[in-house]
Amino acid sequence: MNTEISHLTANAAALLGEADKQRIRAIRSRRWLVYPRAKQVLDRLNLLVDHPRGTRMPSIAIYGDSGMGKTMIMKRFRDQHPPSFNSLTGRLKTPVLAMEMTSRPGERRFYAELLTLLGAPQRPRADIAQMEQAALRIMEAIGVQVLVIDEVHNILAGTYREQRIVLNTLRFLSNRLRISLVCFGVNDAREAIGGDVQLARRFEQFTLSRWVANEQFEILVALILRNTPLRHPSVLTAKSLRRILQISEGITANIFHIINSLAIEAIESGKERITDEAIEKWEPEFDAEAAFA
């Protein structure tokens, strides 16, 4: 590779031929980076898809503060196992089905959300038993093996009775369809899932902790820089890395936002690299918290 662009991945290097506007647009767009911690979680999730069907299927709960990359991991997992259509049998297969827990969960709202996701028509006067049977029939027909639930901490928005009913529903679906569950949520989600002891025992737990000053953090920053289309390499000192960690509070989304903002400044100024001086001077804009969400 040309030594002038050896600091970039092939995809990032290809963007150097684009106009500044396109490069900035690429920097602002969401992009997936396979950093070690995310790869570890994905590797474990992928094992669920191939796990032999049986009783008490293994399940996984991934916890972490908002902005730690849970939703990105969920989408990556779902995209790795997309629906497929067999033209010979005329059957659709959906190994991974992903949904978001409703803001005020209850049994009816849960099944309504699930049926909407499945593309099933709903009768306005259908009772819960009918909705349940429709969901079971369709999920079994399309071969769902893993049900992914994002924002599982929303369970806590319901009353104690509603929480127990939703947890019982999740356990019932896992038992009846012999499927694994994957739940994503903030740390409060531990309390939500813990409301059903039998269900909680099935979950292997992963925590996406905030970043600290170690080799893993350095690898993450290096990966982001290698995927950021700047013409010159950005060589950062330990002091600059500590400052990024400090102002980002160890939140993955904040780290991306800071480096992306600095990269855009580097393009607009013509420097084409992120410098220690720029990091020292960087301050979040007024609406930074909204951008980090």
Coordinates of C-alpha atoms in Angstrom, one line a residue:
M1 CA 0.0 0.0 0.0
N2 CA 1.1 3.5 -0.6
T3 CA 3.0 4.7 2.5
E4 CA 1.0 8.0 2.4
I5 CA -2.2 6.1 3.2
S6 CA -0.9 3.1 5.1
H7 CA -2.4 4.5 8.3
L8 CA -5.9 3.8 6.9
T9 CA -8.0 0.8 6.2
A10 CA -8.7 0.1 2.5
N11 CA -12.3 1.5 2.8
A12 CA -11.1 4.7 4.5
A13 CA -8.3 5.2 2.1
A14 CA -10.7 4.9 -0.9
L15 CA -12.6 7.9 0.5
L16 CA -9.5 10.2 0.1
G17 CA -10.4 10.5 -3.6
E18 CA -13.8 12.0 -2.7
A19 CA -14.6 15.7 -2.1
D20 CA -14.3 17.1 1.4
K21 CA -18.1 17.2 1.7
Q22 CA -18.4 13.4 1.0
R23 CA -15.6 12.6 3.4
I24 CA -17.3 14.6 6.2
R25 CA -20.6 12.9 5.4
A26 CA -18.8 9.5 5.7
I27 CA -17.3 10.5 9.0
R28 CA -20.7 11.5 10.4
S29 CA -22.4 8.3 9.2
R30 CA -22.8 5.3 11.6
R31 CA -20.1 2.7 10.9
W32 CA -19.4 -0.6 12.5
L33 CA -16.0 -1.3 13.9
V34 CA -15.0 -4.8 15.2
Y35 CA -13.3 -3.9 18.4
P36 CA -12.4 -6.8 20.7
R37 CA -15.1 -6.3 23.3
A38 CA -17.9 -6.2 20.7
K39 CA -16.5 -9.2 18.9
Q40 CA -16.5 -11.2 22.1
V41 CA -20.2 -10.5 22.6
L42 CA -21.1 -11.2 19.0
D43 CA -19.1 -14.5 19.0
R44 CA -21.1 -15.6 22.0
L45 CA -24.4 -14.5 20.4
N46 CA -23.7 -16.4 17.2
L47 CA -23.3 -19.6 19.2
L48 CA -27.0 -19.3 20.2
V49 CA -28.1 -19.6 16.6
D50 CA -26.5 -23.0 16.1
H51 CA -27.3 -24.3 19.6
P52 CA -29.3 -27.6 19.5
R53 CA -33.0 -27.0 20.3
G54 CA -34.1 -28.3 23.7
T55 CA -35.6 -27.4 27.0
R56 CA -34.3 -24.5 29.0
M57 CA -32.5 -22.9 26.1
P58 CA -29.5 -20.7 27.0
S59 CA -30.0 -17.0 26.9
I60 CA -27.8 -13.9 27.2
A61 CA -28.3 -10.5 28.8
I62 CA -26.1 -7.6 27.8
Y63 CA -26.1 -4.6 30.1
G64 CA -24.4 -1.2 29.9
D65 CA -24.9 2.5 30.2
S66 CA -26.7 4.4 27.4
G67 CA -24.2 5.0 24.6
M68 CA -22.1 1.9 25.2
G69 CA -23.0 0.4 21.8
K70 CA -25.6 -2.1 22.8
T71 CA -28.0 -1.3 20.0
M72 CA -25.2 -1.3 17.4
I73 CA -24.2 -4.8 18.5
M74 CA -27.9 -5.9 18.4
K75 CA -28.2 -4.6 14.8
R76 CA -25.0 -6.2 13.8
F77 CA -26.1 -9.6 15.2
R78 CA -29.5 -9.3 13.4
D79 CA -27.8 -8.3 10.1
Q80 CA -25.5 -11.3 10.3
H81 CA -28.5 -13.6 10.3
P82 CA -31.0 -12.0 7.9
P83 CA -34.3 -13.6 6.8
S84 CA -33.9 -16.0 3.8
F85 CA -36.5 -17.3 1.4
N86 CA -36.4 -20.8 -0.1
S87 CA -37.9 -20.6 -3.6
L88 CA -38.2 -24.4 -3.7
T89 CA -40.2 -24.8 -0.6
G90 CA -41.7 -21.3 -0.6
R91 CA -40.8 -20.9 3.0
L92 CA -39.4 -17.8 4.8
K93 CA -36.8 -18.5 7.5
T94 CA -36.0 -15.8 10.1
P95 CA -33.4 -17.2 12.6
V96 CA -33.1 -14.0 14.5
L97 CA -36.1 -11.8 15.3
A98 CA -35.3 -8.5 17.0
M99 CA -37.9 -6.2 18.8
E100 CA -37.9 -3.4 21.2
M101 CA -39.7 -3.7 24.6
T102 CA -42.7 -1.3 24.6
S103 CA -42.5 1.8 26.8
R104 CA -45.3 0.6 29.1
P105 CA -45.2 -3.2 28.7
G106 CA -48.1 -5.4 29.3
E107 CA -49.1 -8.8 27.8
R108 CA -51.4 -7.3 25.1
R109 CA -49.0 -4.6 24.1
F110 CA -46.1 -7.1 24.0
Y111 CA -48.0 -9.4 21.7
A112 CA -49.3 -6.5 19.6
E113 CA -45.7 -5.3 19.1
L114 CA -44.5 -8.8 18.3
L115 CA -47.3 -9.4 15.7
T116 CA -46.6 -6.1 14.1
L117 CA -43.0 -7.0 13.7
L118 CA -44.0 -10.4 12.2
G119 CA -46.2 -8.5 9.7
A120 CA -49.3 -10.3 10.9
P121 CA -52.8 -8.6 10.5
Q122 CA -54.4 -8.0 13.9
R123 CA -58.1 -8.2 14.6
P124 CA -59.1 -5.2 16.8
R125 CA -61.2 -7.4 19.1
A126 CA -58.7 -10.3 19.3
D127 CA -58.1 -11.5 22.9
I128 CA -54.7 -12.2 24.3
A129 CA -55.0 -15.9 23.8
Q130 CA -55.7 -15.4 20.1
M131 CA -52.8 -13.0 19.8
E132 CA -50.5 -15.5 21.6
Q133 CA -51.5 -18.4 19.4
A134 CA -51.0 -16.3 16.2
A135 CA -47.5 -15.2 17.4
L136 CA -46.5 -18.8 18.3
R137 CA -47.8 -20.1 14.9
I138 CA -45.9 -17.6 12.8
M139 CA -42.7 -17.7 14.8
E140 CA -42.6 -21.5 14.6
A141 CA -43.4 -21.4 10.8
I142 CA -40.5 -19.0 10.1
G143 CA -38.0 -20.8 12.2
V144 CA -37.2 -18.2 14.8
Q145 CA -34.2 -19.5 16.9
V146 CA -33.3 -16.4 18.8
L147 CA -35.6 -13.6 20.0
V148 CA -33.7 -10.4 20.7
I149 CA -35.3 -7.7 22.9
D150 CA -33.8 -4.3 23.1
E151 CA -34.6 -1.8 25.9
V152 CA -35.6 -4.6 28.2
H153 CA -35.4 -2.2 31.2
N154 CA -38.7 -0.8 30.0
I155 CA -40.3 -3.7 31.9
L156 CA -39.7 -1.7 35.0
A157 CA -42.2 1.0 33.8
G158 CA -45.1 -1.4 34.5
T159 CA -46.7 -2.3 37.8
Y160 CA -45.3 -5.3 39.7
R161 CA -48.1 -7.4 38.3
E162 CA -47.4 -6.2 34.7
Q163 CA -43.7 -6.9 35.2
R164 CA -44.4 -10.5 36.3
I165 CA -46.7 -11.1 33.4
V166 CA -44.2 -9.9 30.8
L167 CA -41.4 -12.0 32.3
N168 CA -43.7 -15.0 32.4
T169 CA -44.5 -14.4 28.7
L170 CA -40.8 -14.4 27.8
R171 CA -40.2 -17.6 29.7
F172 CA -43.3 -19.2 28.0
L173 CA -42.1 -18.2 24.5
S174 CA -38.7 -19.6 25.2
N175 CA -40.1 -22.9 26.6
R176 CA -42.8 -23.4 24.0
L177 CA -40.7 -22.5 20.9
R178 CA -37.4 -23.8 22.3
I179 CA -35.7 -20.5 21.4
S180 CA -33.0 -18.5 23.1
L181 CA -33.6 -15.0 24.4
V182 CA -31.1 -12.1 24.1
C183 CA -31.9 -9.0 26.1
F184 CA -30.2 -5.6 25.9
G185 CA -30.7 -2.9 28.4
V186 CA -29.1 -0.4 30.8
N187 CA -27.9 -1.7 34.2
D188 CA -31.4 -1.4 35.7
A189 CA -32.4 -4.3 33.4
R190 CA -30.7 -6.6 35.9
E191 CA -33.5 -5.8 38.3
A192 CA -36.1 -6.3 35.6
I193 CA -35.0 -9.8 34.6
G194 CA -34.3 -10.7 38.2
G195 CA -38.0 -10.4 38.9
D196 CA -38.4 -14.0 37.6
V197 CA -35.9 -16.2 39.3
Q198 CA -36.4 -19.1 36.9
L199 CA -35.9 -16.9 33.9
A200 CA -32.9 -15.1 35.3
R201 CA -31.1 -18.4 35.9
R202 CA -31.1 -19.0 32.2
F203 CA -29.2 -15.8 31.3
E204 CA -25.5 -15.5 30.9
Q205 CA -24.6 -11.9 31.7
F206 CA -22.3 -9.6 29.8
T207 CA -21.6 -6.0 31.0
L208 CA -20.3 -3.4 28.6
S209 CA -18.5 -1.3 31.2
R210 CA -17.3 2.2 30.6
W211 CA -13.8 2.5 29.0
V212 CA -10.8 3.0 31.3
A213 CA -7.2 3.8 30.5
N214 CA -5.9 0.5 29.3
E215 CA -4.8 -1.3 26.2
Q216 CA -8.4 -2.0 25.1
F217 CA -9.2 1.7 25.1
E218 CA -6.0 2.4 23.0
I219 CA -7.1 -0.3 20.5
L220 CA -10.5 1.3 20.2
V221 CA -9.1 4.8 19.5
A222 CA -6.6 3.3 17.0
L223 CA -9.4 1.5 15.2
I224 CA -11.5 4.6 14.9
L225 CA -8.5 6.6 13.5
R226 CA -7.8 3.9 11.0
N227 CA -11.3 4.1 9.7
T228 CA -11.4 7.9 9.6
P229 CA -10.4 9.2 6.1
L230 CA -7.7 11.8 7.0
R231 CA -4.8 12.2 4.6
H232 CA -2.1 12.2 7.4
P233 CA -1.8 9.9 10.4
S234 CA -2.9 11.2 13.8
V235 CA -0.2 10.3 16.4
L236 CA -1.7 10.9 19.8
T237 CA 0.2 11.1 23.1
A238 CA -0.8 9.4 26.3
K239 CA -2.0 12.8 27.6
S240 CA -4.3 13.2 24.7
L241 CA -5.8 9.7 25.2
R242 CA -6.4 10.5 28.8
R243 CA -8.2 13.7 27.9
I244 CA -10.4 11.9 25.4
L245 CA -11.3 9.4 28.1
Q246 CA -11.9 12.2 30.6
I247 CA -14.3 14.3 28.5
S248 CA -16.1 11.2 27.1
E249 CA -16.6 9.8 30.5
G250 CA -15.7 6.4 29.0
I251 CA -18.9 6.2 26.9
T252 CA -18.4 4.6 23.5
A253 CA -20.7 7.0 21.7
N254 CA -19.0 10.0 23.2
I255 CA -15.6 8.8 22.1
F256 CA -16.8 8.4 18.5
H257 CA -18.4 11.9 18.7
I258 CA -15.2 13.5 19.9
I259 CA -12.9 11.9 17.4
N260 CA -15.4 12.5 14.5
S261 CA -15.7 16.2 15.5
L262 CA -11.9 16.6 15.6
A263 CA -11.6 14.8 12.2
I264 CA -14.1 17.1 10.6
E265 CA -12.2 20.1 12.0
A266 CA -9.0 18.7 10.6
I267 CA -10.5 18.4 7.1
E268 CA -12.0 21.9 7.2
S269 CA -8.8 23.5 8.5
G270 CA -6.7 21.6 5.9
K271 CA -4.5 20.0 8.6
E272 CA -5.8 16.5 7.7
R273 CA -4.7 15.0 11.1
I274 CA -5.9 15.2 14.7
T275 CA -3.3 16.8 16.8
D276 CA -2.7 16.9 20.6
E277 CA -3.3 20.6 20.5
A278 CA -6.7 20.2 18.9
I279 CA -7.7 17.6 21.5
E280 CA -6.5 19.9 24.3
K281 CA -8.7 22.7 23.0
W282 CA -11.8 20.7 22.1
E283 CA -14.9 21.4 24.0
P284 CA -18.4 19.8 23.5
E285 CA -21.0 22.0 21.8
F286 CA -24.1 23.1 23.7
D287 CA -26.3 20.2 22.6
A288 CA -23.6 17.5 23.1
E289 CA -25.8 15.4 25.4
A290 CA -28.4 15.1 22.7
A291 CA -25.8 14.1 20.2
F292 CA -24.5 11.4 22.5
A293 CA -27.9 9.9 23.2

